[in-house]
Coordinates of N, CA and C in Angstrom, one line a residue:
M1 N 1.8 28.0 6.5 CA 1.7 27.2 8.0 C 0.6 26.3 8.0
K2 N -0.4 26.1 6.8 CA -1.4 25.0 6.7 C -0.4 23.8 6.4
L3 N 0.8 24.1 5.1 CA 1.4 23.0 4.9 C 2.1 22.2 6.0
T4 N 2.8 23.2 6.7 CA 3.4 22.9 8.1 C 2.7 22.1 8.9
T5 N 1.3 22.4 9.1 CA 0.5 21.8 10.0 C 0.4 20.4 9.3
V6 N 0.2 20.3 7.9 CA -0.1 19.1 7.6 C 1.0 17.9 7.6
L7 N 2.6 18.5 7.2 CA 3.5 17.6 7.5 C 4.0 17.3 8.9
L8 N 3.7 18.1 10.1 CA 4.0 17.9 11.3 C 3.0 16.5 11.5
S9 N 1.7 16.9 11.4 CA 0.9 15.9 11.9 C 0.9 14.3 11.1
T10 N 1.6 14.7 9.8 CA 1.9 13.4 9.1 C 3.0 12.8 9.7
A11 N 4.1 13.7 10.1 CA 5.2 12.9 10.7 C 4.9 12.5 12.1
L12 N 4.1 12.7 13.0 CA 3.8 12.7 14.3 C 2.9 10.9 14.0
A13 N 2.0 11.1 13.1 CA 1.3 9.9 12.8 C 2.3 8.7 12.5
A14 N 3.2 8.9 11.6 CA 4.3 8.3 10.9 C 5.0 7.6 12.1
G15 N 5.5 8.5 12.8 CA 6.2 7.6 13.8 C 5.5 7.1 14.9
S16 N 4.3 7.4 15.3 CA 3.5 6.7 16.1 C 3.2 5.1 15.4
M17 N 3.1 5.0 14.0 CA 2.9 3.9 13.4 C 4.0 2.8 13.1
M18 N 5.4 3.4 13.8 CA 6.6 2.8 13.3 C 6.5 1.6 14.6
T19 N 5.9 1.8 15.7 CA 5.8 1.0 16.5 C 5.3 -0.6 16.2
V20 N 4.0 -0.2 15.3 CA 2.9 -1.4 14.7 C 3.8 -2.1 13.8
T21 N 4.8 -1.5 13.0 CA 5.3 -1.8 11.9 C 6.2 -3.6 12.2
A22 N 6.5 -3.7 13.6 CA 7.3 -4.8 13.5 C 6.5 -6.1 14.0
H23 N 5.2 -5.6 13.7 CA 4.3 -7.1 14.2 C 4.1 -7.6 12.9
A24 N 3.2 -8.5 13.0 CA 2.7 -9.5 11.8 C 2.3 -8.6 10.8
D25 N 2.4 -8.9 9.6 CA 1.4 -8.4 8.1 C 0.1 -8.4 8.4
S26 N -0.3 -7.3 8.0 CA -1.8 -6.8 8.1 C -2.3 -6.1 7.1
T27 N -3.4 -6.3 6.5 CA -3.8 -5.4 5.4 C -4.4 -4.3 6.0
T28 N -4.9 -4.1 7.0 CA -5.3 -2.7 7.8 C -4.3 -1.7 7.7
R29 N -3.2 -2.5 8.4 CA -1.8 -1.5 8.6 C -1.2 -1.1 7.3
V30 N -1.5 -2.0 6.3 CA -0.7 -1.6 4.9 C -1.5 -0.5 4.3
A31 N -2.9 -0.5 4.7 CA -3.8 0.4 3.8 C -3.6 1.8 4.7
A32 N -3.6 2.0 5.7 CA -3.1 3.0 6.8 C -1.8 3.8 6.4
A33 N -0.9 2.7 6.4 CA 0.3 3.5 6.1 C 0.8 3.8 4.9
S34 N -0.1 3.3 3.6 CA -0.1 3.6 2.3 C -0.8 5.2 2.2
A35 N -2.0 4.9 3.0 CA -2.4 6.3 2.9 C -1.9 7.5 3.7
L36 N -1.5 7.2 4.9 CA -0.4 8.5 5.3 C 0.7 8.6 4.5
G37 N 1.6 7.7 4.0 CA 2.4 8.2 3.0 C 1.9 8.9 1.6
S38 N 0.5 8.6 1.1 CA 0.2 9.2 0.2 C -0.2 10.5 0.6
V39 N -0.7 11.0 1.5 CA -1.0 12.1 1.8 C 0.0 13.1 2.0
A40 N 1.2 12.5 2.7 CA 2.3 13.4 2.8 C 3.1 13.6 1.7
G41 N 3.4 12.6 0.5 CA 3.5 12.7 -0.8 C 2.8 13.9 -1.8
T42 N 1.4 14.0 -1.4 CA 0.8 14.7 -2.1 C 1.1 16.4 -1.3
A43 N 1.3 16.6 -0.3 CA 1.6 17.8 0.3 C 3.0 18.2 0.2
L44 N 3.9 17.2 -0.1 CA 5.5 17.5 -0.7 C 5.4 18.0 -2.1
G45 N 4.3 17.0 -3.0 CA 4.7 17.5 -4.5 C 3.9 18.6 -4.8
K46 N 2.9 18.9 -4.0 CA 2.0 20.1 -4.7 C 2.6 21.6 -4.1
N47 N 3.5 21.2 -3.4 CA 4.0 22.4 -2.7 C 5.5 22.6 -3.7
M48 N 6.1 21.6 -4.3 CA 7.3 21.4 -5.5 C 7.0 21.9 -6.5
G49 N 5.8 21.0 -7.0 CA 5.5 21.0 -8.3 C 4.0 21.1 -8.7
G50 N 3.2 21.8 -8.1 CA 1.6 21.9 -8.4 C 0.9 20.6 -8.3
N51 N 0.0 20.5 -9.3 CA -1.0 19.3 -9.5 C -0.2 18.3 -10.1
T52 N 0.8 18.6 -11.0 CA 1.5 17.3 -11.5 C 2.3 16.7 -10.4
G53 N 3.3 17.8 -9.6 CA 3.9 16.9 -8.5 C 3.0 16.7 -7.7
A54 N 1.9 17.0 -7.1 CA 1.2 16.2 -6.2 C 0.6 15.0 -6.7
T55 N 0.6 15.0 -8.0 CA 0.2 13.4 -8.4 C 1.0 12.3 -8.3
I56 N 2.2 12.9 -8.6 CA 3.6 11.9 -8.5 C 3.6 11.5 -7.3
G57 N 3.8 12.9 -6.4 CA 4.0 12.8 -4.8 C 3.2 11.7 -4.0
A58 N 1.7 11.8 -4.7 CA 0.9 10.6 -4.2 C 1.2 9.4 -4.4
A59 N 1.6 9.2 -5.5 CA 2.0 7.7 -5.9 C 3.2 7.4 -5.3
L60 N 4.2 8.3 -5.3 CA 5.6 7.6 -4.8 C 5.0 7.3 -3.0
G61 N 4.6 8.3 -2.5 CA 4.3 8.3 -0.9 C 3.3 7.1 -0.7
G62 N 2.1 6.8 -1.6 CA 1.2 5.6 -1.4 C 2.4 4.3 -1.5
A63 N 3.3 4.4 -2.5 CA 3.7 3.1 -2.8 C 4.9 3.0 -1.6
G64 N 5.6 3.8 -1.4 CA 6.4 3.6 -0.2 C 5.9 3.8 1.3
G65 N 5.0 4.0 1.7 CA 4.2 3.6 2.7 C 3.3 2.2 2.8
A66 N 3.2 1.9 1.9 CA 2.7 0.5 1.5 C 3.9 -0.5 1.6
A67 N 5.1 -0.1 1.0 CA 6.1 -0.9 1.0 C 6.6 -1.1 2.6
V68 N 6.8 0.0 3.1 CA 7.6 0.0 4.5 C 6.7 -0.8 5.4
A69 N 5.2 -1.4 5.4 CA 4.2 -1.7 6.2 C 4.2 -3.4 5.7
S70 N 4.6 -3.5 4.5 CA 4.4 -5.0 4.1 C 5.4 -6.1 4.1
N71 N 4.6 -7.1 4.3 CA 5.8 -8.3 4.6 C 6.7 -8.3 3.3
K72 N 7.9 -9.1 3.6 CA 8.8 -9.2 2.5 C 7.9 -9.6 1.5
K73 N 7.4 -10.7 1.2 CA 6.7 -11.6 0.4 C 5.8 -10.7 -0.5
N74 N 5.0 -10.0 0.3 CA 3.9 -9.1 -0.4 C 4.1 -7.3 -0.9
R75 N 5.3 -7.1 -0.6 CA 5.7 -6.2 -0.9 C 5.8 -5.4 -2.0
T76 N 6.0 -5.9 -3.4 CA 5.8 -5.3 -4.5 C 4.7 -5.2 -5.0
E77 N 3.4 -6.2 -4.7 CA 2.3 -5.8 -5.0 C 1.5 -4.9 -4.1
S78 N 2.0 -4.6 -3.0 CA 1.6 -3.5 -2.2 C 1.6 -2.3 -2.9
A79 N 3.1 -2.3 -3.2 CA 3.3 -0.7 -3.5 C 3.2 -0.5 -4.9
I80 N 2.6 -1.3 -5.6 CA 2.0 -1.2 -7.1 C 0.7 -0.8 -6.7
G81 N 0.1 -1.1 -5.8 CA -1.1 -1.0 -5.5 C -1.4 0.4 -5.0
G82 N -0.7 0.5 -4.0 CA -0.6 1.9 -3.3 C -0.3 3.2 -4.3
A83 N 0.7 2.8 -5.2 CA 1.1 3.8 -6.2 C -0.2 4.4 -6.9
L84 N -0.6 3.2 -7.8 CA -1.6 3.5 -8.8 C -2.6 3.9 -8.1
G85 N -3.2 3.7 -7.0 CA -4.2 4.0 -6.0 C -4.2 5.6 -5.7
G86 N -3.0 5.7 -5.2 CA -2.6 7.1 -4.7 C -2.6 8.2 -5.5
G87 N -2.2 8.0 -6.9 CA -2.2 8.6 -8.1 C -3.7 9.0 -8.6
A88 N -4.3 7.8 -8.8 CA -5.4 8.1 -9.4 C -6.7 8.7 -8.4
G89 N -6.5 8.5 -7.1 CA -7.1 9.0 -6.1 C -6.9 10.4 -6.1
Y90 N -5.8 11.1 -6.0 CA -5.5 12.3 -6.3 C -6.3 13.1 -7.2
S91 N -5.9 12.5 -8.5 CA -6.5 13.2 -9.5 C -8.1 13.3 -9.7
V92 N -8.7 12.1 -8.9 CA -10.2 12.2 -9.2 C -10.7 13.2 -8.0
G93 N -10.3 13.1 -6.8 CA -10.6 14.1 -5.7 C -10.0 15.1 -6.0
Q94 N -9.2 15.5 -6.6 CA -9.1 17.1 -7.0 C -10.2 17.7 -8.0
S95 N -10.4 16.7 -8.9 CA -11.2 17.4 -9.9 C -12.5 17.3 -9.4
M96 N -12.9 16.7 -8.4 CA -14.3 16.8 -7.5 C -14.5 17.6 -6.5
G97 N -13.2 17.9 -5.8 CA -13.6 18.8 -4.6 C -12.3 19.6 -4.6
G98 N -11.5 20.1 -5.3 CA -10.3 20.9 -5.0 C -9.2 20.4 -4.3
T99 N -8.3 21.0 -3.6 CA -7.2 20.7 -3.1 C -7.5 19.5 -1.9
N100 N -8.6 20.0 -1.2 CA -8.9 19.1 0.1 C -9.7 17.6 -0.7
G101 N -10.3 17.8 -1.5 CA -10.7 16.3 -2.1 C -9.4 15.7 -2.8
G102 N -8.3 16.2 -3.1 CA -7.0 15.7 -3.6 C -6.7 14.7 -2.5
Y103 N -6.6 15.6 -1.3 CA -5.8 14.9 -0.2 C -6.5 13.8 0.0
I104 N -8.1 13.7 0.5 CA -9.0 12.9 0.4 C -8.9 11.7 -0.3
G105 N -8.6 11.9 -1.6 CA -8.5 10.9 -2.7 C -7.4 10.3 -2.7
S106 N -6.3 11.4 -2.4 CA -5.1 10.4 -2.4 C -4.7 9.2 -1.4
A107 N -5.6 9.6 -0.2 CA -5.7 8.7 1.0 C -6.3 7.7 0.4
L108 N -7.6 7.9 0.3 CA -8.5 6.2 0.1 C -8.0 5.7 -1.1
G109 N -7.4 6.1 -2.1 CA -7.1 5.9 -3.4 C -5.8 4.7 -3.0
A110 N -5.0 5.2 -2.0 CA -3.7 4.5 -1.8 C -4.2 3.5 -1.0
A111 N -4.9 3.7 -0.1 CA -5.4 2.7 1.2 C -6.0 1.5 0.4
G112 N -6.8 1.7 -0.6 CA -7.6 0.6 -1.3 C -6.8 -0.1 -2.1
G113 N -6.0 0.6 -3.1 CA -4.9 0.2 -3.7 C -3.9 -0.7 -2.9
A114 N -3.5 -0.3 -2.0 CA -2.1 -1.3 -1.1 C -3.4 -2.2 -0.6
A115 N -4.2 -2.1 0.0 CA -5.1 -3.6 0.5 C -5.3 -4.1 -0.5
L116 N -5.6 -4.1 -1.7 CA -6.0 -4.9 -2.8 C -4.8 -5.5 -3.3
G117 N -3.6 -4.9 -3.3 CA -2.5 -5.4 -3.9 C -2.1 -6.5 -2.9
N118 N -2.0 -6.1 -1.6 CA -1.6 -7.2 -0.5 C -2.5 -8.2 -0.6
K119 N -3.5 -8.2 -0.5 CA -4.8 -9.5 -0.7 C -4.5 -10.1 -2.2
V120 N -4.0 -9.8 -3.0 CA -3.7 -10.6 -4.4 C -2.4 -10.9 -4.0
A121 N -1.5 -10.4 -3.4 CA -0.3 -11.2 -2.9 C -0.4 -12.6 -2.4
K122 N -1.1 -12.3 -1.2 CA -1.5 -13.1 -0.3 C -2.4 -14.5 -1.4
D123 N -3.3 -14.0 -1.9 CA -3.8 -15.2 -2.9 C -2.9 -15.9 -3.5
K124 N -2.0 -15.0 -4.1 CA -1.2 -15.9 -5.0 C -0.5 -16.8 -4.1
A125 N 0.2 -16.4 -2.8 CA 1.0 -17.3 -2.2 C 0.2 -18.5 -1.6
A126 N -0.9 -18.4 -1.4 CA -1.9 -19.3 -1.2 C -2.2 -20.5 -2.5
D127 N -2.4 -19.9 -3.7 CA -2.5 -21.0 -4.6 C -1.1 -21.5 -5.0
R128 N -0.1 -20.9 -5.0 CA 1.0 -21.2 -5.1 C 1.4 -22.6 -3.9
A129 N 1.0 -22.5 -2.9 CA 1.4 -23.4 -1.9 C 0.3 -24.6 -2.0
A130 N -1.3 -24.3 -2.8 CA -1.9 -25.5 -2.7 C -1.6 -26.4 -4.0
E131 N -1.0 -25.6 -5.1 CA -0.7 -26.4 -6.0 C 0.8 -27.2 -5.9
K132 N 1.5 -26.8 -5.2 CA 2.6 -27.4 -4.5 C 2.2 -28.9 -3.7
R133 N 1.1 -28.3 -2.7 CA 0.6 -29.7 -2.0 C 0.0 -30.6 -3.1
A134 N -0.8 -30.2 -4.0 CA -1.3 -31.0 -5.0 C -0.2 -32.1 -5.7
K135 N 0.6 -31.5 -6.1 CA 1.5 -32.0 -6.8 C 2.5 -33.2 -6.1
R136 N 2.8 -32.7 -4.7 CA 3.4 -33.7 -3.8 C 2.2 -34.7 -3.6
W137 N 1.1 -34.7 -3.5 CA 0.0 -35.7 -3.4 C -0.1 -36.7 -4.4
K138 N 0.0 -35.8 -5.6 CA -0.4 -36.9 -7.1 C 1.2 -37.7 -7.2
K139 N 2.2 -37.1 -6.9 CA 3.3 -37.9 -7.0 C 3.5 -39.1 -6.0
R140 N 3.0 -39.3 -4.8 CA 2.9 -40.2 -3.8 C 1.9 -41.2 -4.4
H141 N 0.7 -40.8 -5.0 CA -0.3 -41.5 -5.0 C -0.6 -41.6 -6.5
R142 N 0.4 -42.4 -7.0 CA 0.5 -42.9 -8.7 C -0.1 -44.4 -8.8

């Protein structure tokens, strides 16, 4: 019954976030979607394969949530961050606080990892654009 409640609340929250996905890329939205995906993946993985399955589910759910909510340009970095954060967060949270700690850890880890990955992608894009502008300026002013 508890698993059904968690999955139903996750599905409802995911459904409500789908209206937000059409708007501009936001690091907060990417973090929230990654956390939500990670918790859902943790619950499914724990049900199917114990703690190892929960860790894998947290990673896959965090990556999937971040990828869905990210802009096309930032998708890969956000997904990698969400996956690493979700898996590591579950492991640390589970060892510190049991099952509930694992859920909390996977959510926080995936949110932080996805936000960091999204920020890294945006910073790389800004650096590339600045480098491109500098090359054009240098070419014109020789």
